[in-house]
């Protein structure tokens, strides 16, 4: 009986989802449990589980140990269930262990181990269940810690009568009545057309747009493209930043996008990765922000950029700091995977421009750390990817907190119906739609593609032989693998070969990932091996080669992977090792899609790949 006692008593703990919302039901008071509970509960509560920030408040109904968070436990009592009491084993400084209304991001808040990123909690922004763990760990506002199964069980309602904090992120935000809000007057039109641009004839404009491979749609008038940095009026600090960055002329999306954005028009930009779209919306954003009234105490940011991943958010922040060092515009980035306290401190001091992932931003809005009433320049970067990752509900909650007379810019690589619906809902007026190239995903013609059809057993030897041949060229090589274990194994092999290599994937701590990327950008590391966590959004200059050590699952992933090279008009090379024995429907489909995409940009697929396209299964 003593051996069976904890096991029998643990049955209602595992069945908490059935009982959690109605712990007072008569079914919970079965006679078989009455005599076991008082003796067994202290044994089970002795070492409470350290789950995420899911704490039941004082006065909650009785529950099982699995139903409470790290700061509360069930005390033993009659019938095996009793009221909650504070857990003496809870980590000190846990903000959710305090009284209702406590501000975990305030000046008096104490740090705790749950916000360090190593065992952080689910931030509520990851709406997609399934997919690779690497992708989920890199998504906006998602902090690593525990398996997907544990997160799912905690989302399923293990809290007895307590609302699910993850599933209802943003639910506590109230709907603002903008008629009653005191809003500052904004200025949006700053564009002064240069005389050389104004003198362009319609035929010259048509020819310039054809050379840029650009199209403009939407309400007239359509701005003429600018072909030089001298054609736009910028503050002196921005001119110095552009000069220091070494830019010689605008990219196509910048040539058409700058006049539109500086005119205060809502805009949708369709352009592939590496087209220079980040600078296309950042320079107008800085001009817009500089012209607005200064921030007062308690004001939120003036410019807001939403990004799908923390890597992209950090990259955008780096670009902003390049042009605002020593200036009056302050910037910060908010994303998951790191402590909230530094980010919250920056927001409380006030920033003019904020780059954020949806989940972390909603977390701060719910906690009252900041507000979006001063936002007049909104940009959604990689909107198509945010929708693919399931962030549409979070994006809509964020946008509902922004004044309706804002300027809105959306950027995407494609133009699906979902993006069209967002554009109709978020843009106040008929937006100007700029398209560079096509609306469908297409390969960058500046990237030379090399497809190696090899057997799985000889792939590693072929890759090692190839990379030893280019090792003396001092070139940056970005290698993609399918699994984290494969990335680490390949990294060890390259290091054994005396090559400067490092690996990055979702199991790496955020600080380690930042350090690895910094070393790769600076050239101290020549070979970076990554999983899909880095296939999109990272803008690393001078990447000469991209290697698909493992073939991606979709053509979209293939295009985004090889798009890490050949950026901003430069040339690059992509090497893909295609398995020779891949006679599966998925691989045959990929072979056909890659062959067609290569022909579309004037490149000839190899014979081995063509043979796979004609295979039948």
Short mmCIF file of C-alpha atoms in Angstrom, two decimals, residues 90-539:
data_model
loop_
_atom_site.label_atom_id
_atom_site.label_comp_id
_atom_site.label_asym_id
_atom_site.label_seq_id
_atom_site.Cartn_x
_atom_site.Cartn_y
_atom_site.Cartn_z
CA UNK A 90 9.37 28.81 -5.81
CA UNK A 91 12.33 30.82 -7.16
CA UNK A 92 12.73 34.10 -5.35
CA UNK A 93 11.88 37.16 -7.39
CA UNK A 94 9.30 35.41 -9.56
CA UNK A 95 7.10 38.37 -10.61
CA UNK A 96 4.02 36.19 -10.98
CA UNK A 97 4.28 35.05 -7.35
CA UNK A 98 3.29 38.49 -6.12
CA UNK A 99 0.00 40.14 -5.48
CA UNK A 100 -2.42 41.09 -8.30
CA UNK A 101 -1.51 44.32 -10.02
CA UNK A 102 2.21 43.87 -9.44
CA UNK A 103 4.22 45.27 -12.36
CA UNK A 104 6.95 42.75 -13.20
CA UNK A 105 8.78 45.30 -15.36
CA UNK A 106 8.70 48.20 -12.92
CA UNK A 107 11.73 49.72 -11.18
CA UNK A 108 11.13 47.65 -8.05
CA UNK A 109 10.85 44.32 -9.82
CA UNK A 110 13.40 41.67 -8.96
CA UNK A 111 15.12 39.58 -11.59
CA UNK A 112 14.37 35.89 -11.76
CA UNK A 113 15.77 32.86 -13.51
CA UNK A 114 12.77 32.43 -15.77
CA UNK A 115 13.50 35.54 -17.85
CA UNK A 116 17.06 34.80 -18.85
CA UNK A 117 16.22 33.05 -22.11
CA UNK A 118 17.87 29.76 -21.25
CA UNK A 119 14.69 28.42 -19.65
CA UNK A 120 12.38 31.21 -20.64
CA UNK A 121 8.64 30.78 -20.92
CA UNK A 122 6.39 30.62 -23.92
CA UNK A 123 5.78 34.21 -24.93
CA UNK A 124 2.40 33.71 -26.49
CA UNK A 125 3.29 34.74 -29.99
CA UNK A 126 3.94 31.33 -31.49
CA UNK A 127 0.56 30.44 -32.92
CA UNK A 128 1.86 27.67 -35.13
CA UNK A 129 2.03 24.21 -33.64
CA UNK A 130 4.10 21.81 -35.64
CA UNK A 131 6.90 22.70 -38.00
CA UNK A 132 10.55 22.61 -37.06
CA UNK A 133 11.64 23.40 -33.53
CA UNK A 134 14.30 25.70 -34.95
CA UNK A 135 11.69 27.86 -36.64
CA UNK A 136 9.51 28.03 -33.55
CA UNK A 137 12.44 28.98 -31.32
CA UNK A 138 13.37 31.81 -33.66
CA UNK A 139 9.89 33.23 -34.07
CA UNK A 140 8.78 36.56 -32.73
CA UNK A 141 8.56 36.63 -28.97
CA UNK A 142 9.20 32.92 -28.50
CA UNK A 143 11.60 31.97 -25.72
CA UNK A 144 13.11 28.50 -25.62
CA UNK A 145 12.41 26.15 -22.79
CA UNK A 146 10.87 22.68 -22.81
CA UNK A 147 9.24 20.58 -25.41
CA UNK A 148 6.28 21.38 -27.58
CA UNK A 149 4.30 18.68 -25.84
CA UNK A 150 4.75 20.32 -22.46
CA UNK A 151 3.70 23.68 -23.87
CA UNK A 152 0.62 22.11 -25.42
CA UNK A 153 -0.37 20.45 -22.16
CA UNK A 154 0.00 23.71 -20.28
CA UNK A 155 -2.05 25.53 -22.92
CA UNK A 156 -4.76 22.89 -22.71
CA UNK A 157 -6.14 24.29 -19.47
CA UNK A 158 -4.14 22.89 -16.58
CA UNK A 159 -4.94 25.96 -14.52
CA UNK A 160 -8.02 25.36 -12.45
CA UNK A 161 -10.29 28.24 -13.38
CA UNK A 162 -7.39 30.57 -14.30
CA UNK A 163 -7.38 32.04 -17.86
CA UNK A 164 -4.74 30.63 -20.20
CA UNK A 165 -2.18 33.40 -20.49
CA UNK A 166 -0.50 32.08 -23.63
CA UNK A 167 -3.59 31.47 -25.71
CA UNK A 168 -5.10 34.82 -24.74
CA UNK A 169 -2.12 37.08 -25.31
CA UNK A 170 -3.39 40.61 -25.92
CA UNK A 171 -6.89 39.85 -24.62
CA UNK A 172 -6.58 42.39 -21.81
CA UNK A 173 -5.88 45.27 -24.21
CA UNK A 174 -8.86 47.58 -24.32
CA UNK A 175 -10.30 48.94 -27.54
CA UNK A 176 -9.34 52.61 -27.78
CA UNK A 177 -11.84 55.29 -28.74
CA UNK A 178 -9.73 57.60 -30.85
CA UNK A 179 -12.39 60.31 -30.78
CA UNK A 180 -11.75 60.72 -27.05
CA UNK A 181 -7.96 60.52 -27.19
CA UNK A 182 -5.82 63.65 -27.19
CA UNK A 183 -3.59 63.16 -30.21
CA UNK A 184 -0.72 65.34 -31.39
CA UNK A 185 -0.83 66.83 -34.87
CA UNK A 186 1.35 64.95 -37.32
CA UNK A 187 3.10 65.86 -40.55
CA UNK A 188 3.59 63.19 -43.20
CA UNK A 189 4.55 64.81 -46.51
CA UNK A 190 8.26 65.75 -46.68
CA UNK A 191 9.05 65.05 -50.31
CA UNK A 192 10.42 67.85 -52.45
CA UNK A 193 10.95 66.72 -56.02
CA UNK A 194 14.41 67.41 -57.37
CA UNK A 195 14.47 69.59 -60.54
CA UNK A 196 16.18 66.82 -62.53
CA UNK A 197 13.47 64.37 -61.51
CA UNK A 198 10.68 66.85 -62.21
CA UNK A 199 12.07 67.45 -65.70
CA UNK A 200 11.74 63.78 -66.71
CA UNK A 201 9.34 63.24 -69.60
CA UNK A 202 6.74 60.42 -69.51
CA UNK A 203 8.88 58.44 -71.95
CA UNK A 204 11.94 58.84 -69.71
CA UNK A 205 9.92 57.73 -66.70
CA UNK A 206 8.67 54.67 -68.58
CA UNK A 207 12.18 53.79 -69.69
CA UNK A 208 13.57 54.24 -66.17
CA UNK A 209 10.87 52.00 -64.70
CA UNK A 210 11.63 49.38 -67.34
CA UNK A 211 15.33 49.47 -66.48
CA UNK A 212 14.47 49.08 -62.80
CA UNK A 213 12.07 46.22 -63.61
CA UNK A 214 9.52 48.06 -61.46
CA UNK A 215 5.78 48.67 -61.64
CA UNK A 216 3.60 51.17 -59.78
CA UNK A 217 -0.10 50.63 -59.18
CA UNK A 218 -2.67 52.43 -57.08
CA UNK A 219 -4.13 55.89 -56.82
CA UNK A 220 -2.47 58.67 -58.80
CA UNK A 221 -0.26 60.61 -58.82
CA UNK A 222 2.61 58.14 -59.12
CA UNK A 223 6.02 59.53 -58.09
CA UNK A 224 8.88 59.52 -60.55
CA UNK A 225 11.86 57.33 -59.63
CA UNK A 226 15.04 58.87 -58.24
CA UNK A 227 18.35 57.61 -59.61
CA UNK A 228 20.78 59.27 -57.19
CA UNK A 229 21.01 60.04 -53.48
CA UNK A 230 21.29 63.70 -54.41
CA UNK A 231 17.73 63.55 -55.78
CA UNK A 232 16.20 63.28 -52.30
CA UNK A 233 16.42 65.80 -49.48
CA UNK A 234 17.74 64.24 -46.29
CA UNK A 235 18.98 65.64 -42.97
CA UNK A 236 22.74 66.02 -42.77
CA UNK A 237 23.19 63.17 -40.28
CA UNK A 238 21.42 60.78 -42.66
CA UNK A 239 23.54 61.98 -45.58
CA UNK A 240 26.67 61.29 -43.54
CA UNK A 241 25.34 57.83 -42.66
CA UNK A 242 24.63 56.99 -46.29
CA UNK A 243 28.09 58.20 -47.31
CA UNK A 244 29.81 56.27 -44.53
CA UNK A 245 27.92 53.10 -45.47
CA UNK A 246 29.46 53.22 -48.94
CA UNK A 247 26.24 53.28 -50.95
CA UNK A 248 26.78 54.69 -54.43
CA UNK A 249 23.25 54.64 -55.87
CA UNK A 250 19.75 53.57 -54.79
CA UNK A 251 18.50 50.06 -55.50
CA UNK A 252 15.33 49.72 -57.62
CA UNK A 253 13.03 49.43 -54.59
CA UNK A 254 14.68 52.48 -53.05
CA UNK A 255 14.45 54.50 -56.26
CA UNK A 256 10.69 54.06 -56.37
CA UNK A 257 9.97 53.61 -52.66
CA UNK A 258 11.64 56.71 -51.26
CA UNK A 259 9.51 59.28 -53.14
CA UNK A 260 6.35 57.36 -52.19
CA UNK A 261 7.18 56.97 -48.51
CA UNK A 262 8.47 60.54 -48.12
CA UNK A 263 5.19 61.78 -49.63
CA UNK A 264 3.29 60.29 -46.69
CA UNK A 265 1.45 57.74 -48.83
CA UNK A 266 0.51 54.28 -47.60
CA UNK A 267 2.54 51.76 -49.52
CA UNK A 268 2.86 48.04 -50.23
CA UNK A 269 6.27 46.94 -51.48
CA UNK A 270 6.73 43.59 -53.25
CA UNK A 271 10.41 42.75 -53.56
CA UNK A 272 12.66 39.74 -53.11
CA UNK A 273 15.21 39.33 -50.35
CA UNK A 274 18.40 41.31 -50.80
CA UNK A 275 16.67 44.12 -52.68
CA UNK A 276 17.51 46.84 -50.14
CA UNK A 277 13.98 47.21 -48.78
CA UNK A 278 15.21 47.78 -45.20
CA UNK A 279 16.80 51.08 -46.16
CA UNK A 280 13.80 51.82 -48.39
CA UNK A 281 11.59 52.25 -45.34
CA UNK A 282 14.15 53.23 -42.68
CA UNK A 283 15.35 56.51 -44.21
CA UNK A 284 11.77 57.84 -44.70
CA UNK A 285 11.00 56.66 -41.17
CA UNK A 286 13.86 58.68 -39.71
CA UNK A 287 12.81 61.75 -41.70
CA UNK A 288 9.22 61.31 -40.51
CA UNK A 289 10.21 60.87 -36.86
CA UNK A 290 12.55 63.88 -36.86
CA UNK A 291 9.68 66.16 -37.92
CA UNK A 292 7.25 65.11 -35.17
CA UNK A 293 6.84 66.81 -31.76
CA UNK A 294 9.32 65.54 -29.15
CA UNK A 295 8.30 62.75 -26.81
CA UNK A 296 6.91 63.57 -23.40
CA UNK A 297 7.06 61.47 -20.27
CA UNK A 298 4.96 58.35 -20.72
CA UNK A 299 4.85 58.57 -24.51
CA UNK A 300 5.48 55.53 -26.64
CA UNK A 301 7.46 55.39 -29.89
CA UNK A 302 6.71 57.40 -33.02
CA UNK A 303 7.90 54.75 -35.47
CA UNK A 304 7.15 51.04 -35.14
CA UNK A 305 8.62 48.21 -37.23
CA UNK A 306 7.14 44.73 -36.77
CA UNK A 307 9.39 41.81 -37.71
CA UNK A 308 8.76 38.05 -37.55
CA UNK A 309 12.02 36.93 -35.91
CA UNK A 310 14.47 38.22 -33.35
CA UNK A 311 17.34 37.86 -35.85
CA UNK A 312 15.62 40.20 -38.29
CA UNK A 313 14.70 42.60 -35.46
CA UNK A 314 18.34 42.82 -34.37
CA UNK A 315 19.45 43.33 -37.95
CA UNK A 316 17.02 46.22 -38.43
CA UNK A 317 18.15 47.77 -35.15
CA UNK A 318 21.75 47.63 -36.35
CA UNK A 319 20.77 49.49 -39.52
CA UNK A 320 18.94 52.15 -37.52
CA UNK A 321 21.90 52.69 -35.19
CA UNK A 322 24.14 53.18 -38.20
CA UNK A 323 22.22 56.35 -39.07
CA UNK A 324 21.26 57.61 -35.61
CA UNK A 325 24.51 57.38 -33.62
CA UNK A 326 24.88 60.58 -31.64
CA UNK A 327 21.55 61.92 -32.87
CA UNK A 328 18.28 62.73 -31.15
CA UNK A 329 16.50 59.58 -32.31
CA UNK A 330 16.62 56.72 -29.83
CA UNK A 331 16.00 53.13 -30.86
CA UNK A 332 15.49 49.77 -29.19
CA UNK A 333 14.43 46.28 -30.21
CA UNK A 334 12.06 43.99 -28.31
CA UNK A 335 12.06 40.26 -28.99
CA UNK A 336 11.94 36.96 -27.17
CA UNK A 337 14.82 34.80 -26.03
CA UNK A 338 16.44 37.40 -23.75
CA UNK A 339 15.55 39.14 -20.51
CA UNK A 340 12.65 41.58 -20.61
CA UNK A 341 14.09 43.98 -18.07
CA UNK A 342 16.62 45.74 -20.28
CA UNK A 343 14.04 46.14 -23.03
CA UNK A 344 11.41 47.39 -20.58
CA UNK A 345 13.89 49.90 -19.16
CA UNK A 346 14.56 51.33 -22.63
CA UNK A 347 10.83 51.66 -23.31
CA UNK A 348 10.20 53.44 -20.01
CA UNK A 349 12.94 55.97 -20.74
CA UNK A 350 11.37 56.58 -24.14
CA UNK A 351 12.41 55.69 -27.69
CA UNK A 352 11.47 57.31 -30.97
CA UNK A 353 11.62 54.12 -33.04
CA UNK A 354 10.85 50.59 -31.88
CA UNK A 355 11.59 47.33 -33.69
CA UNK A 356 9.62 44.46 -32.19
CA UNK A 357 8.31 40.97 -32.67
CA UNK A 358 4.54 40.67 -32.15
CA UNK A 359 4.52 38.48 -29.04
CA UNK A 360 7.01 40.46 -26.96
CA UNK A 361 5.38 43.77 -27.93
CA UNK A 362 1.94 42.54 -26.84
CA UNK A 363 3.47 41.37 -23.58
CA UNK A 364 4.77 44.88 -22.88
CA UNK A 365 1.50 46.51 -23.93
CA UNK A 366 -0.48 44.31 -21.57
CA UNK A 367 1.91 45.09 -18.72
CA UNK A 368 1.57 48.84 -19.34
CA UNK A 369 5.28 49.26 -20.05
CA UNK A 370 4.57 51.32 -23.17
CA UNK A 371 1.75 52.36 -25.47
CA UNK A 372 1.37 53.00 -29.19
CA UNK A 373 -0.69 56.20 -29.14
CA UNK A 374 2.18 58.23 -30.59
CA UNK A 375 2.92 55.81 -33.44
CA UNK A 376 2.39 57.59 -36.76
CA UNK A 377 4.76 55.52 -38.94
CA UNK A 378 4.02 51.79 -39.03
CA UNK A 379 6.02 49.27 -41.04
CA UNK A 380 5.35 45.54 -41.37
CA UNK A 381 8.54 43.88 -42.61
CA UNK A 382 8.25 40.43 -44.18
CA UNK A 383 4.49 40.49 -43.73
CA UNK A 384 4.09 37.29 -45.73
CA UNK A 385 6.31 35.39 -43.35
CA UNK A 386 4.49 36.72 -40.30
CA UNK A 387 1.26 35.38 -41.76
CA UNK A 388 2.91 32.05 -42.58
CA UNK A 389 3.98 31.81 -38.94
CA UNK A 390 0.45 32.45 -37.75
CA UNK A 391 0.93 35.96 -36.34
CA UNK A 392 -2.09 37.59 -37.96
CA UNK A 393 -4.15 37.74 -34.70
CA UNK A 394 -1.23 39.35 -32.85
CA UNK A 395 -0.60 41.83 -35.66
CA UNK A 396 -4.23 42.89 -35.65
CA UNK A 397 -4.16 43.39 -31.88
CA UNK A 398 -1.06 45.57 -32.18
CA UNK A 399 -2.49 47.65 -35.03
CA UNK A 400 -5.71 48.21 -33.06
CA UNK A 401 -3.63 50.18 -30.55
CA UNK A 402 -2.31 52.60 -33.21
CA UNK A 403 -4.07 55.77 -34.32
CA UNK A 404 -5.94 55.36 -37.61
CA UNK A 405 -4.38 58.39 -39.36
CA UNK A 406 -0.93 56.79 -39.32
CA UNK A 407 1.23 56.09 -42.35
CA UNK A 408 1.44 52.36 -43.07
CA UNK A 409 4.04 50.51 -45.11
CA UNK A 410 3.93 46.77 -45.77
CA UNK A 411 6.74 44.73 -47.28
CA UNK A 412 6.44 41.25 -48.68
CA UNK A 413 8.14 38.92 -51.13
CA UNK A 414 4.80 37.75 -52.57
CA UNK A 415 1.28 39.10 -53.06
CA UNK A 416 -1.12 36.39 -51.84
CA UNK A 417 -4.74 37.00 -50.91
CA UNK A 418 -3.89 37.18 -47.22
CA UNK A 419 -1.49 40.08 -47.77
CA UNK A 420 -4.05 41.81 -49.97
CA UNK A 421 -6.62 41.53 -47.17
CA UNK A 422 -4.20 43.00 -44.63
CA UNK A 423 -3.42 45.87 -46.98
CA UNK A 424 -7.12 46.68 -47.32
CA UNK A 425 -7.64 46.54 -43.56
CA UNK A 426 -4.53 48.42 -42.41
CA UNK A 427 -4.08 51.09 -45.08
CA UNK A 428 -6.39 54.05 -44.59
CA UNK A 429 -6.30 55.14 -48.21
CA UNK A 430 -5.75 53.31 -51.46
CA UNK A 431 -2.09 52.32 -51.05
CA UNK A 432 0.57 52.65 -53.70
CA UNK A 433 1.75 49.19 -54.70
CA UNK A 434 5.35 48.90 -55.84
CA UNK A 435 6.50 45.67 -57.45
CA UNK A 436 10.12 44.91 -58.26
CA UNK A 437 10.33 41.92 -60.57
CA UNK A 438 7.31 39.63 -60.24
CA UNK A 439 4.76 39.03 -57.52
CA UNK A 440 5.78 35.39 -57.37
CA UNK A 441 8.93 34.11 -55.75
CA UNK A 442 11.73 34.01 -58.29
CA UNK A 443 15.44 33.34 -58.27
CA UNK A 444 17.97 36.13 -58.19
CA UNK A 445 19.72 36.15 -61.59
CA UNK A 446 22.91 37.41 -59.89
CA UNK A 447 23.29 34.02 -58.15
CA UNK A 448 25.07 31.25 -60.05
CA UNK A 449 23.52 27.92 -59.11
CA UNK A 450 25.50 24.70 -59.02
CA UNK A 451 23.52 21.50 -58.48
CA UNK A 452 25.56 18.43 -57.50
CA UNK A 453 23.59 15.17 -57.80
CA UNK A 454 25.47 12.81 -55.47
CA UNK A 455 24.84 9.73 -53.39
CA UNK A 456 24.21 10.26 -49.71
CA UNK A 457 27.30 8.23 -48.79
CA UNK A 458 29.64 10.47 -50.83
CA UNK A 459 28.05 13.85 -50.10
CA UNK A 460 30.27 14.70 -47.13
CA UNK A 461 33.49 13.84 -48.97
CA UNK A 462 32.42 15.93 -51.97
CA UNK A 463 31.58 18.87 -49.72
CA UNK A 464 34.83 18.66 -47.75
CA UNK A 465 36.85 18.46 -50.95
CA UNK A 466 35.02 21.49 -52.37
CA UNK A 467 35.40 23.63 -49.28
CA UNK A 468 39.12 22.82 -48.96
CA UNK A 469 39.58 24.09 -52.51
CA UNK A 470 38.09 27.49 -51.69
CA UNK A 471 39.55 27.72 -48.16
CA UNK A 472 42.46 29.83 -49.33
CA UNK A 473 40.22 32.44 -50.96
CA UNK A 474 39.17 33.95 -47.62
CA UNK A 475 35.50 33.85 -48.66
CA UNK A 476 32.42 33.68 -46.45
CA UNK A 477 30.48 30.43 -46.80
CA UNK A 478 26.99 29.87 -45.37
CA UNK A 479 26.00 26.19 -45.12
CA UNK A 480 22.43 25.01 -44.46
CA UNK A 481 21.62 21.64 -42.90
CA UNK A 482 18.29 20.07 -42.09
CA UNK A 483 18.97 19.11 -38.46
CA UNK A 484 20.75 20.65 -35.50
CA UNK A 485 22.72 17.46 -34.97
CA UNK A 486 23.87 17.59 -38.58
CA UNK A 487 25.00 21.20 -38.17
CA UNK A 488 27.07 20.40 -35.09
CA UNK A 489 28.56 17.27 -36.68
CA UNK A 490 29.57 19.12 -39.83
CA UNK A 491 31.02 21.97 -37.77
CA UNK A 492 33.20 19.57 -35.79
CA UNK A 493 34.42 17.96 -39.01
CA UNK A 494 35.42 21.34 -40.47
CA UNK A 495 37.17 22.37 -37.27
CA UNK A 496 39.05 19.06 -37.35
CA UNK A 497 40.15 20.02 -40.87
CA UNK A 498 41.63 23.24 -39.39
CA UNK A 499 38.93 25.43 -40.95
CA UNK A 500 37.37 28.39 -39.16
CA UNK A 501 33.77 27.22 -38.72
CA UNK A 502 30.88 27.74 -36.31
CA UNK A 503 27.31 26.46 -36.05
CA UNK A 504 24.08 28.27 -35.22
CA UNK A 505 20.69 26.73 -34.49
CA UNK A 506 17.78 26.87 -32.07
CA UNK A 507 19.53 24.98 -29.26
CA UNK A 508 22.20 27.66 -28.99
CA UNK A 509 21.74 30.34 -26.36
CA UNK A 510 20.92 33.79 -27.68
CA UNK A 511 24.23 35.27 -26.53
CA UNK A 512 26.14 32.48 -28.22
CA UNK A 513 24.16 32.97 -31.44
CA UNK A 514 24.83 36.71 -31.38
CA UNK A 515 28.54 36.14 -30.84
CA UNK A 516 28.70 33.58 -33.64
CA UNK A 517 26.95 35.91 -36.09
CA UNK A 518 29.20 38.79 -35.06
CA UNK A 519 32.32 36.72 -35.73
CA UNK A 520 30.96 35.63 -39.11
CA UNK A 521 30.09 39.19 -40.11
CA UNK A 522 33.52 40.47 -39.10
CA UNK A 523 35.32 37.69 -40.97
CA UNK A 524 36.87 36.01 -37.94
CA UNK A 525 34.80 32.95 -38.91
CA UNK A 526 34.71 31.97 -42.57
CA UNK A 527 32.17 29.14 -42.52
CA UNK A 528 28.80 29.38 -40.77
CA UNK A 529 26.66 26.24 -40.58
CA UNK A 530 23.01 26.91 -39.85
CA UNK A 531 19.62 25.32 -39.79
CA UNK A 532 16.55 27.02 -41.25
CA UNK A 533 16.62 29.51 -38.38
CA UNK A 534 18.91 31.66 -40.55
CA UNK A 535 17.43 31.08 -43.99
CA UNK A 536 15.50 34.34 -44.10
CA UNK A 537 15.93 37.80 -42.66
CA UNK A 538 19.68 37.75 -42.03
CA UNK A 539 21.56 40.32 -44.06
#
